[in-house]
Short mmCIF file of C-alpha atoms in Angstrom, two decimals:
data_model
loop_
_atom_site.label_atom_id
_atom_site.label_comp_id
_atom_site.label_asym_id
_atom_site.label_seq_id
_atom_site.Cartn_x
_atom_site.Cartn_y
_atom_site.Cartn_z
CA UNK C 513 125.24 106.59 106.05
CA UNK C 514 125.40 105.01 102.73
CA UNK C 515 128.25 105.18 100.66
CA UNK C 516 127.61 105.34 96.75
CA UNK C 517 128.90 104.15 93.86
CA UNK C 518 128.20 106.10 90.18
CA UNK C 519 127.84 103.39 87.40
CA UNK C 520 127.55 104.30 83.39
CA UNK C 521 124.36 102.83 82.21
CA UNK C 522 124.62 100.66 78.76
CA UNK C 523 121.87 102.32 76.98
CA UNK C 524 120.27 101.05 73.21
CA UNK C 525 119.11 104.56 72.00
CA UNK C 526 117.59 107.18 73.33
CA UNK C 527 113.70 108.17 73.80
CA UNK C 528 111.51 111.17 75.25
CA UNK C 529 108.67 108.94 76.53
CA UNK C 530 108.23 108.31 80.08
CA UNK C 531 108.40 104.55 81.36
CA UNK C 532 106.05 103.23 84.24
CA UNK C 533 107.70 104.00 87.37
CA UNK C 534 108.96 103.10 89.97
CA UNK C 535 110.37 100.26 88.46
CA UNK C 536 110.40 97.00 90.54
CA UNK C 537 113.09 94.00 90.77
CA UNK C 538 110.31 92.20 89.00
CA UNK C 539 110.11 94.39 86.18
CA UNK C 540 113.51 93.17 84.27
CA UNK C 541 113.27 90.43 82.53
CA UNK C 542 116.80 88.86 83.70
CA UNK C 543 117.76 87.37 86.45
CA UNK C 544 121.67 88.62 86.75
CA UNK C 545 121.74 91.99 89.21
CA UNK C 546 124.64 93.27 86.97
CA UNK C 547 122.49 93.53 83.77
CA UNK C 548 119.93 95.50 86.26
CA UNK C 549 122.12 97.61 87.21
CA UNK C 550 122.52 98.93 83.52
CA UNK C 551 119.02 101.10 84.06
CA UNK C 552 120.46 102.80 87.05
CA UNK C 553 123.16 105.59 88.12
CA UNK C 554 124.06 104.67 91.49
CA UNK C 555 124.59 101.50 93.94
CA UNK C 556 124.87 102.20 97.66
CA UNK C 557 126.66 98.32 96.99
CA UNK C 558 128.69 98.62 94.12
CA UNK C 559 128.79 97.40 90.82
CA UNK C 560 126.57 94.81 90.31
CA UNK C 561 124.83 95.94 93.11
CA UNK C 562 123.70 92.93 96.12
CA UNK C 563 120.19 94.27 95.68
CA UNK C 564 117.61 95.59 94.28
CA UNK C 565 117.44 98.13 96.71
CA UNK C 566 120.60 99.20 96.51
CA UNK C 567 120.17 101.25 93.09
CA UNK C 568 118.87 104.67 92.62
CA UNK C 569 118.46 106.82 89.99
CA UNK C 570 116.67 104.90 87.08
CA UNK C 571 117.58 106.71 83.94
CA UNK C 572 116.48 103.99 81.36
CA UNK C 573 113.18 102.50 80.05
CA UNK C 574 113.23 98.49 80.37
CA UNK C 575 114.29 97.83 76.73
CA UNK C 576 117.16 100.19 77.73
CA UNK C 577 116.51 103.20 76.04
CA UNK C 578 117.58 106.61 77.63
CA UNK C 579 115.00 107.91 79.11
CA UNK C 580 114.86 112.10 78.84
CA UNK C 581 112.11 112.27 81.85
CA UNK C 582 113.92 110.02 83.63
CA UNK C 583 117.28 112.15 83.26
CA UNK C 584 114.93 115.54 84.64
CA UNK C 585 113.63 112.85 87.50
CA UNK C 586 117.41 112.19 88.42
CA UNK C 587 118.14 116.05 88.65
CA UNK C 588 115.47 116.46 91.02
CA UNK C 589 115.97 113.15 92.84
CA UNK C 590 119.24 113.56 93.56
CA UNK C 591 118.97 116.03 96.10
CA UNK C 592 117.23 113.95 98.17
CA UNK C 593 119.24 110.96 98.34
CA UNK C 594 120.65 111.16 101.89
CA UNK C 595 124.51 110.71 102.68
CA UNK C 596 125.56 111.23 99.36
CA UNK C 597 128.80 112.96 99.60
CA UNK C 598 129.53 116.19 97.42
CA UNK C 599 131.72 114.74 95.17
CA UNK C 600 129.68 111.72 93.49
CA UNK C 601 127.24 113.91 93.91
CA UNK C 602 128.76 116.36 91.62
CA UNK C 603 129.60 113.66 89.46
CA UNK C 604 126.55 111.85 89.04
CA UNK C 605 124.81 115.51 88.13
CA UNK C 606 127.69 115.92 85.18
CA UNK C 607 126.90 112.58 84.21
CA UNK C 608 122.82 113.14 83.71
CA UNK C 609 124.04 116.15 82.12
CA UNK C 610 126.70 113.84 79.39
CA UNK C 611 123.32 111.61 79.04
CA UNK C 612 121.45 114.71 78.23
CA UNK C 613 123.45 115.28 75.37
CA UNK C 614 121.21 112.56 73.68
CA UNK C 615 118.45 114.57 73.12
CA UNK C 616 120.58 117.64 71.34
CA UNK C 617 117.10 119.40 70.83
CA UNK C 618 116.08 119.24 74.84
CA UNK C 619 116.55 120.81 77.77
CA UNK C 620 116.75 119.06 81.29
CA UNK C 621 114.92 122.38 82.42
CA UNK C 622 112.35 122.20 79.71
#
């Protein structure tokens, strides 16, 4: 069962487009796994992360604004990560819900 790790993404503003998804490793235009790990919430292998494949949870766009469909993705996605224990769990939702705070004027449920 994976164990994971909640990160707070470094976002550069905030939009209500929707990026291309799901992103790939080859998408980001940087090499370093701890500057990819910026567009994600969680890491079932820490922070930076040892792969790709280890984050879940994209909440940015690639030029690392906050993505509001994203954020309504990770609500829904969430519940379907398996062996995520209650407690990040519960964290991770209050955390999209802190992000959500970007868009003042939006819902998550909208």
């Amino acid at each position: 069962m994976p164990d994971y790790t909640l990160h707070v993404p470094s976002i550069r503003g905030a939009t209500k487009e929707s990026p291309n998804t799901p992103y790939s490793e080859g998408d980001f235009p940087m090499d370093d796994m701890a500057d990819i790990d910026d567009y994600f919430l969680l890491s079932t292998s820490d922070i930076p992360p040892e792969s790709f494949d280890d984050l879940f949870l994209p909440v940015a766009h690639l030029d690392q604004r906050l993505s509001l469909p994203l954020l309504k993705e990770a609500l829904d996605e969430i519940e379907t990560l398996e062996g995520l224990d209650d407690e990040t769990k519960t964290e991770t939702i209050d955390m999209i819900h802190d992000l959500a705070e970007c868009f003042p004027n939006e819902g998550l449920n909208d």
